Amino acid sequence: MPRYDLGAISQFAEDTPTKASTACRDLVVVRRGDVFFVLDHDCQHLGAPLSEAIIEDDCLVCPWHRALIRLSDGFLQEPPGCRHHKRYEAILEDGRLKVDIEPSEPSYRDQEPKPEADSRGHPKSIIILGAGAAGLSAAQSLAEHGYNGALTLVSHEAPETYDRTTFTKSIVGEPEEAKIGALTKLRDGWLDFEYASAEKVDLEERRITFEDGRTISAEVLILATGAEPRRLDIPGAELGGVLTIRDLSDALALSERVEAIDRAVIIGAGFIGMEAAATLCGEDIDVSIVAREELPFAKIFGERVAKRLLREQTDAGVNFFGGSHVQAIEGDDGSVTGVRLADGRRLDAGLVIMAVGVSPCTDILAGASRNDDRSLSVDETLAVMGFKGVYAAGDVARLPTRWGELRSEHWRWAQQLGRRAAVSALGGSPKEEDIAPFFWTKQHAPGSYVYIGHTEDFDDIVYEGDPDEGEFIAFYLDQNRCPAILALGMADRVSRIERLMARHGPLTREVLGI
């Protein structure tokens, strides 16, 4: 195995992630006293440079999307992502730091399941319904905790780990472009995958009935059914080229359609719609957004930031029709050709994207008590109220948090709740303080806007930096408390705030120094 010289020991500063390059790959080195930690340099999620990370709780904090990577072994302690980093043994020779690397080996490692654990207290069988972010994260966590009972994963989608956040942030031409790793290597015969659609779920009996009449049941049921895009009930909604963006087939359909059109209309100015607009602009497509609100995001981010986001779109050439709505979609020979607005104006389009929100997939859950948004109420352990042995994670779960009752539709949150549901299913007590709501959105500005925490009401906004043109942090205040921030850039400061909110929830102005 080749040995590579990374440099003099003296050049590596204490507790400072430092990039070191070899002929076969880049590494990140962290020195802590006389101990050196050497891991692969690029985050296994989307390739962020870990030499720009900060160190918190003996972990590297990814500067882009705040994954936690444990220094001691490269373990992915908090998502996003699903693969763990490989750690290389540091070799100290003659005042220099060296490592042995086999160039043909991958730069990541799939976490091997723990040996079969003591099964006392573990359920004999578990079914996970849904193979999205929450479902796959739950399965991976069960493996990593040494679960040795019968596990069945049920889904009408293949159990591949795709980053759904890329479906509107880029054009996905091939499935591999969105894949960020396979399901954790599992013991042979341990996981039974049911590639089928569930027709009915009896929560009382924890029994699933499939469309072909077959049934399965288990001692524990984890619901990770996700959400489905809403479609407007308007004339022409069924035409070819009218898409929603949710799963891989939607992303591939979008990619195929983009090759054949030069005009697109996006209905809705939420995160999906605005991201899709930015992406399509990069493909030299004339894009129009139709939205009921005059200023998108104003209620969430405040008018100053909202004006910046809209200005980014219009400066890039996007046509924005605020205070309006689509009355009908028009087409020819089964394919969309444009939309008709309520005021009579017509917008030509060979592609229409409906980006008007999603609804939790709970219709098949017999006996469930749903909230107004069709979600399920769960407790801190994610147990569904009123049903023994039933847990819910991801888009379907509304749970108590330090930000109040909360349901989040974001990918990292789904992965985190999947892990929590797995721990609860095995009789453990997950730590509520481990996570804070977090999402990122890619618009036209370099980098990503990141939002940490949650608030539906604020009485003041304090800014650091330049919220009109440059990097900034917006602190949303409710009296003396800051339950949420929005930021562009300023990665170190943002990462430290995310870790503080994960431990403590909403922060005071004094803690934040604002």
XYZ file of C-alpha atoms in Angstrom, residues 21-507:
487
model
C -3.244 16.648 -0.811
C -1.831 13.377 -2.082
C -1.494 12.000 -5.590
C -4.739 10.047 -5.226
C -7.023 12.177 -3.032
C -7.386 15.211 -0.802
C -7.506 14.811 2.960
C -8.366 16.959 5.964
C -6.095 16.876 9.007
C -7.036 17.921 12.525
C -4.368 18.077 15.211
C -5.369 17.806 18.860
C -2.231 17.781 20.964
C -0.108 14.863 19.825
C -3.060 13.112 18.170
C -3.771 13.578 14.461
C -7.095 12.798 12.811
C -6.976 12.275 9.063
C -10.173 11.918 7.036
C -11.230 12.452 3.443
C -11.466 16.117 2.637
C -14.810 16.369 0.836
C -18.072 15.867 2.695
C -19.726 12.646 1.519
C -23.046 14.452 1.040
C -22.356 16.998 -1.727
C -18.604 17.534 -1.527
C -18.220 20.526 0.797
C -14.585 21.246 1.750
C -14.111 20.060 5.324
C -10.977 22.192 5.670
C -13.518 25.038 5.996
C -15.428 23.245 8.763
C -15.469 24.161 12.415
C -14.959 21.670 15.242
C -17.760 21.151 17.767
C -18.330 18.233 20.152
C -15.315 16.367 18.699
C -16.947 16.530 15.265
C -16.347 18.405 12.041
C -19.382 20.528 11.149
C -19.881 20.598 7.377
C -19.745 24.275 6.274
C -22.553 23.852 3.734
C -25.310 21.718 5.238
C -24.107 21.117 8.813
C -23.550 17.364 8.785
C -21.621 16.225 11.878
C -18.641 13.960 11.130
C -16.970 12.365 14.136
C -13.213 12.871 14.209
C -12.422 9.609 15.980
C -13.782 7.328 13.241
C -15.435 9.383 10.493
C -18.921 8.343 11.618
C -21.754 10.498 10.276
C -23.230 11.577 13.598
C -25.841 13.901 12.085
C -27.105 14.093 8.487
C -27.555 15.130 5.737
C -26.025 12.281 3.796
C -25.803 8.600 4.541
C -22.177 7.585 4.059
C -19.457 7.712 6.663
C -15.957 9.047 6.142
C -12.933 6.827 6.102
C -10.374 7.660 8.781
C -6.723 7.003 8.008
C -4.138 6.048 10.587
C -1.713 8.916 11.171
C 1.929 7.814 10.951
C 4.502 10.109 12.573
C 8.011 9.606 11.184
C 10.989 11.912 11.555
C 8.865 14.936 12.333
C 6.505 14.387 9.401
C 2.888 13.214 9.080
C 2.259 10.300 6.711
C -0.661 8.028 5.799
C -1.083 4.761 3.936
C -3.766 4.843 1.222
C -4.853 2.236 -1.283
C -5.794 4.435 -4.298
C -8.392 1.972 -5.581
C -10.404 2.065 -2.352
C -13.394 4.436 -2.170
C -13.067 7.609 -0.119
C -16.095 6.673 2.004
C -17.175 3.702 4.055
C -20.590 2.187 4.563
C -21.153 1.624 8.254
C -21.060 -2.080 8.954
C -23.894 -3.245 11.210
C -22.936 -3.904 14.783
C -22.809 -7.554 15.766
C -26.187 -8.843 16.821
C -27.046 -7.084 20.035
C -28.717 -8.351 23.147
C -32.279 -8.652 21.915
C -33.899 -8.298 25.346
C -36.411 -5.501 25.038
C -36.166 -5.389 21.252
C -39.288 -6.094 19.198
C -39.236 -9.386 17.307
C -40.351 -7.718 14.088
C -40.438 -4.205 12.616
C -42.038 -2.868 9.445
C -40.938 0.447 7.953
C -43.518 1.836 5.540
C -41.747 4.148 3.104
C -38.231 4.163 1.626
C -37.576 7.893 1.460
C -35.226 9.866 3.685
C -36.974 8.966 6.956
C -37.545 5.293 6.136
C -34.027 4.558 4.909
C -32.513 6.502 7.796
C -34.556 4.398 10.226
C -33.375 1.161 8.587
C -29.758 2.296 8.684
C -30.038 3.294 12.325
C -31.568 -0.061 13.265
C -28.608 -1.796 11.664
C -26.122 0.450 13.424
C -27.786 -0.268 16.781
C -27.447 -4.015 16.278
C -31.113 -4.875 15.807
C -31.376 -8.596 15.046
C -35.099 -9.130 14.605
C -37.078 -9.348 11.383
C -37.160 -6.074 9.428
C -39.384 -5.372 6.416
C -39.080 -2.225 4.329
C -42.195 -1.505 2.263
C -42.224 0.952 -0.622
C -43.421 1.461 -4.177
C -40.034 3.134 -4.802
C -36.686 1.370 -5.045
C -34.631 1.576 -1.815
C -31.965 3.931 -3.154
C -30.676 6.923 -1.253
C -31.368 9.921 -3.462
C -30.916 13.516 -2.425
C -34.355 14.904 -3.269
C -33.067 18.406 -2.626
C -31.165 18.227 -5.921
C -34.328 17.724 -7.973
C -35.073 21.461 -8.116
C -31.563 22.779 -7.485
C -30.204 21.172 -10.656
C -31.258 19.241 -13.756
C -30.920 15.533 -13.021
C -30.247 13.732 -16.302
C -29.334 10.319 -14.873
C -30.318 8.590 -11.615
C -26.679 8.359 -10.539
C -26.441 12.156 -10.484
C -28.820 12.311 -7.506
C -27.632 9.200 -5.674
C -25.581 9.794 -2.546
C -25.045 6.204 -1.455
C -26.703 2.869 -1.078
C -28.573 1.578 1.940
C -26.190 0.472 4.677
C -24.704 -2.966 4.157
C -26.958 -5.263 6.098
C -26.609 -8.806 7.298
C -27.698 -11.285 4.644
C -31.370 -12.082 4.962
C -31.941 -9.493 7.669
C -33.964 -7.026 5.619
C -36.932 -8.082 3.504
C -37.837 -5.472 0.893
C -41.456 -5.393 -0.261
C -41.546 -3.529 -3.557
C -45.282 -2.927 -3.528
C -48.003 -0.359 -2.903
C -49.908 -0.467 0.360
C -53.681 -0.143 0.025
C -54.588 0.029 3.714
C -52.797 0.191 7.048
C -54.532 -0.973 10.231
C -52.705 0.939 12.949
C -54.378 -0.942 15.792
C -53.122 -4.288 14.460
C -49.988 -2.839 12.801
C -51.052 -4.669 9.647
C -50.503 -3.608 6.028
C -52.772 -4.781 3.222
C -51.303 -4.626 -0.273
C -53.168 -3.940 -3.497
C -52.941 -7.637 -4.404
C -54.665 -8.646 -1.141
C -51.609 -9.889 0.747
C -51.102 -8.748 4.335
C -48.121 -8.432 6.661
C -47.924 -7.328 10.273
C -45.263 -6.689 12.887
C -44.729 -5.901 16.536
C -43.599 -2.364 15.614
C -44.600 -0.202 12.666
C -42.656 2.904 11.598
C -44.648 5.177 9.286
C -42.427 7.072 6.857
C -44.909 7.558 4.036
C -43.749 11.086 3.187
C -45.854 13.625 1.346
C -47.298 14.033 -2.128
C -47.392 17.209 -4.238
C -50.677 19.047 -4.486
C -52.100 19.451 -7.974
C -54.445 22.252 -8.931
C -57.892 21.148 -10.010
C -58.043 23.327 -13.125
C -58.688 22.637 -16.812
C -55.623 21.224 -18.557
C -53.917 19.906 -15.439
C -53.660 16.456 -17.054
C -51.781 17.639 -20.173
C -48.350 16.321 -21.004
C -45.605 18.621 -19.747
C -47.514 19.614 -16.592
C -45.282 18.353 -13.811
C -44.851 18.295 -10.075
C -41.390 17.726 -8.606
C -41.144 15.187 -5.816
C -39.465 11.896 -6.704
C -36.791 10.691 -9.118
C -39.229 10.004 -11.948
C -40.384 13.638 -11.730
C -36.789 14.876 -11.895
C -36.017 12.700 -14.925
C -39.229 13.828 -16.641
C -38.195 17.447 -16.057
C -34.768 16.790 -17.534
C -36.289 15.236 -20.650
C -38.782 18.059 -21.093
C -36.158 20.774 -20.717
C -34.385 19.474 -23.805
C -37.402 20.251 -25.973
C -38.759 23.609 -24.741
C -37.731 27.257 -24.472
C -40.500 28.640 -22.221
C -41.715 27.471 -18.827
C -44.332 28.611 -16.327
C -44.028 27.840 -12.640
C -47.186 28.025 -10.545
C -46.250 28.922 -6.976
C -43.440 30.954 -5.429
C -42.393 28.760 -2.513
C -39.017 27.062 -2.215
C -39.696 24.459 -4.902
C -40.970 27.018 -7.392
C -38.260 29.605 -6.824
C -35.474 27.003 -6.934
C -36.863 25.518 -10.125
C -36.969 28.991 -11.671
C -33.314 29.607 -10.848
C -32.333 26.215 -12.259
C -34.297 26.648 -15.496
C -32.784 30.105 -16.018
C -29.421 28.378 -16.096
C -30.696 26.269 -19.009
C -31.478 29.381 -21.116
C -35.212 28.933 -20.730
C -37.611 31.871 -20.542
C -39.243 31.415 -17.112
C -42.400 32.945 -15.680
C -43.590 32.549 -12.084
C -47.279 32.979 -11.267
C -48.028 33.502 -7.576
C -50.930 34.730 -5.468
C -48.595 36.722 -3.228
C -47.088 39.998 -4.384
C -43.824 39.396 -2.497
C -42.785 35.757 -1.972
C -41.287 34.812 1.423
C -42.210 38.133 3.062
C -44.115 36.426 5.894
C -41.246 34.005 6.543
C -38.140 36.124 5.969
C -39.388 39.718 6.230
C -39.762 42.246 3.426
C -36.110 43.238 3.125
C -34.816 39.739 2.390
C -37.922 38.883 0.372
C -37.279 41.849 -1.926
C -33.722 40.663 -2.432
C -34.854 37.155 -3.374
C -37.391 38.499 -5.860
C -34.813 40.910 -7.270
C -32.421 37.991 -7.832
C -35.094 36.292 -9.939
C -36.074 39.319 -12.012
C -32.435 40.385 -12.524
C -31.833 36.898 -13.959
C -34.682 37.440 -16.437
C -37.532 35.662 -14.653
C -40.974 37.152 -15.341
C -42.898 37.440 -12.084
C -46.702 37.685 -12.043
C -47.602 38.389 -8.433
C -51.121 38.771 -7.108
C -52.375 36.456 -9.831
C -53.359 32.868 -10.416
C -53.723 30.399 -13.271
C -57.287 29.820 -14.383
C -56.561 27.146 -16.977
C -53.715 25.296 -18.670
C -53.980 25.162 -22.446
C -52.561 22.629 -24.850
C -52.527 21.043 -28.242
C -52.469 17.359 -29.158
C -52.268 16.363 -25.486
C -49.293 18.570 -24.643
C -49.168 21.903 -22.814
C -48.703 25.077 -24.861
C -49.418 27.758 -22.257
C -51.473 28.976 -19.311
C -54.373 31.395 -19.060
C -54.322 33.785 -16.093
C -57.436 34.882 -14.230
C -57.172 38.354 -15.807
C -57.209 36.847 -19.307
C -53.515 37.122 -20.129
C -51.881 34.104 -21.772
C -48.347 32.896 -21.108
C -46.780 30.544 -23.648
C -45.109 27.482 -22.164
C -43.903 24.043 -23.185
C -43.494 23.139 -19.510
C -45.633 23.928 -16.472
C -44.467 23.084 -12.970
C -47.067 23.018 -10.213
C -45.231 24.054 -7.048
C -48.150 24.647 -4.713
C -47.087 22.607 -1.698
C -47.387 19.029 -0.491
C -49.698 17.033 1.767
C -48.717 14.160 4.105
C -49.556 10.713 2.730
C -51.889 9.460 5.438
C -55.063 8.541 3.540
C -54.379 4.784 3.794
C -54.018 4.855 7.586
C -57.200 3.335 8.960
C -58.348 4.719 12.286
C -55.768 7.501 12.376
C -56.684 10.856 13.860
C -55.269 13.428 11.463
C -54.525 17.077 12.005
C -55.898 19.734 9.680
C -52.829 19.366 7.445
C -53.317 15.538 7.338
C -50.300 14.924 9.585
C -50.171 12.623 12.613
C -49.529 13.905 16.132
C -46.684 12.097 17.894
C -44.923 12.486 21.238
C -41.221 13.197 21.818
C -40.345 9.589 20.990
C -42.365 9.836 17.728
C -44.978 7.377 19.029
C -48.327 7.948 17.309
C -50.950 8.972 19.826
C -53.351 6.168 20.707
C -51.545 3.270 19.010
C -49.092 0.967 20.746
C -45.946 0.169 18.790
C -46.602 2.698 16.008
C -44.147 5.505 15.246
C -44.130 8.197 12.576
C -41.171 10.067 11.070
C -40.585 12.619 8.351
C -43.241 14.660 6.573
C -46.171 12.892 8.262
C -45.108 13.635 11.864
C -46.150 16.643 13.942
C -44.180 16.585 17.171
C -43.528 18.696 20.267
C -40.247 20.636 20.086
C -38.707 23.601 21.856
C -40.163 25.639 19.006
C -43.671 24.361 19.781
C -45.677 21.778 17.855
C -43.863 21.393 14.561
C -44.104 19.545 11.256
C -41.246 20.113 8.843
C -41.091 18.984 5.223
C -37.322 19.213 4.887
C -34.934 16.418 3.979
C -32.442 16.635 6.833
C -35.263 16.749 9.380
C -36.732 13.573 7.860
C -33.391 11.781 8.185
C -33.032 12.899 11.800
C -36.552 11.774 12.710
C -35.938 8.426 11.010
C -33.023 7.888 13.356
C -35.073 8.949 16.348
C -37.907 6.570 15.437
C -35.446 3.673 15.190
C -34.016 4.369 18.645
C -37.524 4.627 20.101
C -38.605 1.394 18.402
C -35.751 -0.410 20.177
C -36.859 0.934 23.544
C -34.288 3.710 23.760
C -34.762 7.325 24.773
C -33.701 9.643 21.949
C -32.352 13.024 22.987
C -34.686 15.791 21.876
C -31.922 18.361 22.180
C -29.808 16.746 19.460
C -31.490 18.455 16.513
C -32.725 21.825 15.295
C -34.923 22.432 12.239
C -32.698 23.252 9.276
C -33.005 23.651 5.531
C -31.158 25.279 2.682
C -32.344 26.766 -0.575
C -30.380 27.511 -3.737
C -31.429 30.688 -5.510
C -29.320 32.874 -7.833
C -26.751 34.139 -5.311
C -23.474 32.214 -4.926
C -23.860 29.628 -2.176
C -27.060 28.663 -0.401
C -29.448 30.447 1.908
C -29.736 28.443 5.134
C -32.562 28.656 7.661
C -32.131 27.330 11.189
C -34.858 27.043 13.811
C -38.503 27.868 13.334
C -40.865 30.763 13.874
C -44.281 31.719 12.603
C -44.216 35.143 14.198
C -41.494 37.684 14.963
C -41.550 41.284 16.141
C -38.094 42.416 15.014
C -35.217 41.448 12.715
C -31.563 42.182 13.476
C -29.029 41.880 10.670
C -25.334 41.124 10.561
C -23.639 41.776 7.235
C -25.380 43.075 4.119
C -28.862 41.596 3.555
C -29.348 43.667 0.390
C -26.331 42.592 -1.650
C -23.777 40.515 0.267
C -23.389 37.852 2.926
C -25.566 38.250 5.996
C -27.393 36.700 8.927
C -30.956 37.744 9.751
C -31.959 37.087 13.376
C -35.737 36.784 13.810
C -36.695 37.965 17.273
C -39.706 37.335 19.454
C -39.118 39.769 22.329
C -35.700 38.775 23.690
C -35.603 35.319 22.089
C -34.312 34.323 18.672
C -36.123 31.183 17.478
C -34.744 31.296 13.916
C -32.096 32.744 11.624
C -31.634 33.010 7.869
C -28.119 33.309 6.481
C -26.101 33.513 3.300
C -22.408 32.811 3.811
C -20.711 33.542 7.177
C -20.339 29.773 7.559
C -18.389 29.587 10.833
C -20.791 31.855 12.703
C -23.802 30.023 11.268
C -22.413 26.596 12.176
C -21.870 27.633 15.784
C -25.391 29.031 16.005
C -26.808 25.784 14.566
C -24.992 23.764 17.216
C -26.225 26.080 19.977
C -29.824 25.816 18.769
C -29.502 22.030 18.517
C -28.544 21.944 22.204
C -30.736 24.685 23.624
C -33.486 25.634 21.168
C -34.335 29.350 20.734
C -31.483 31.555 21.934
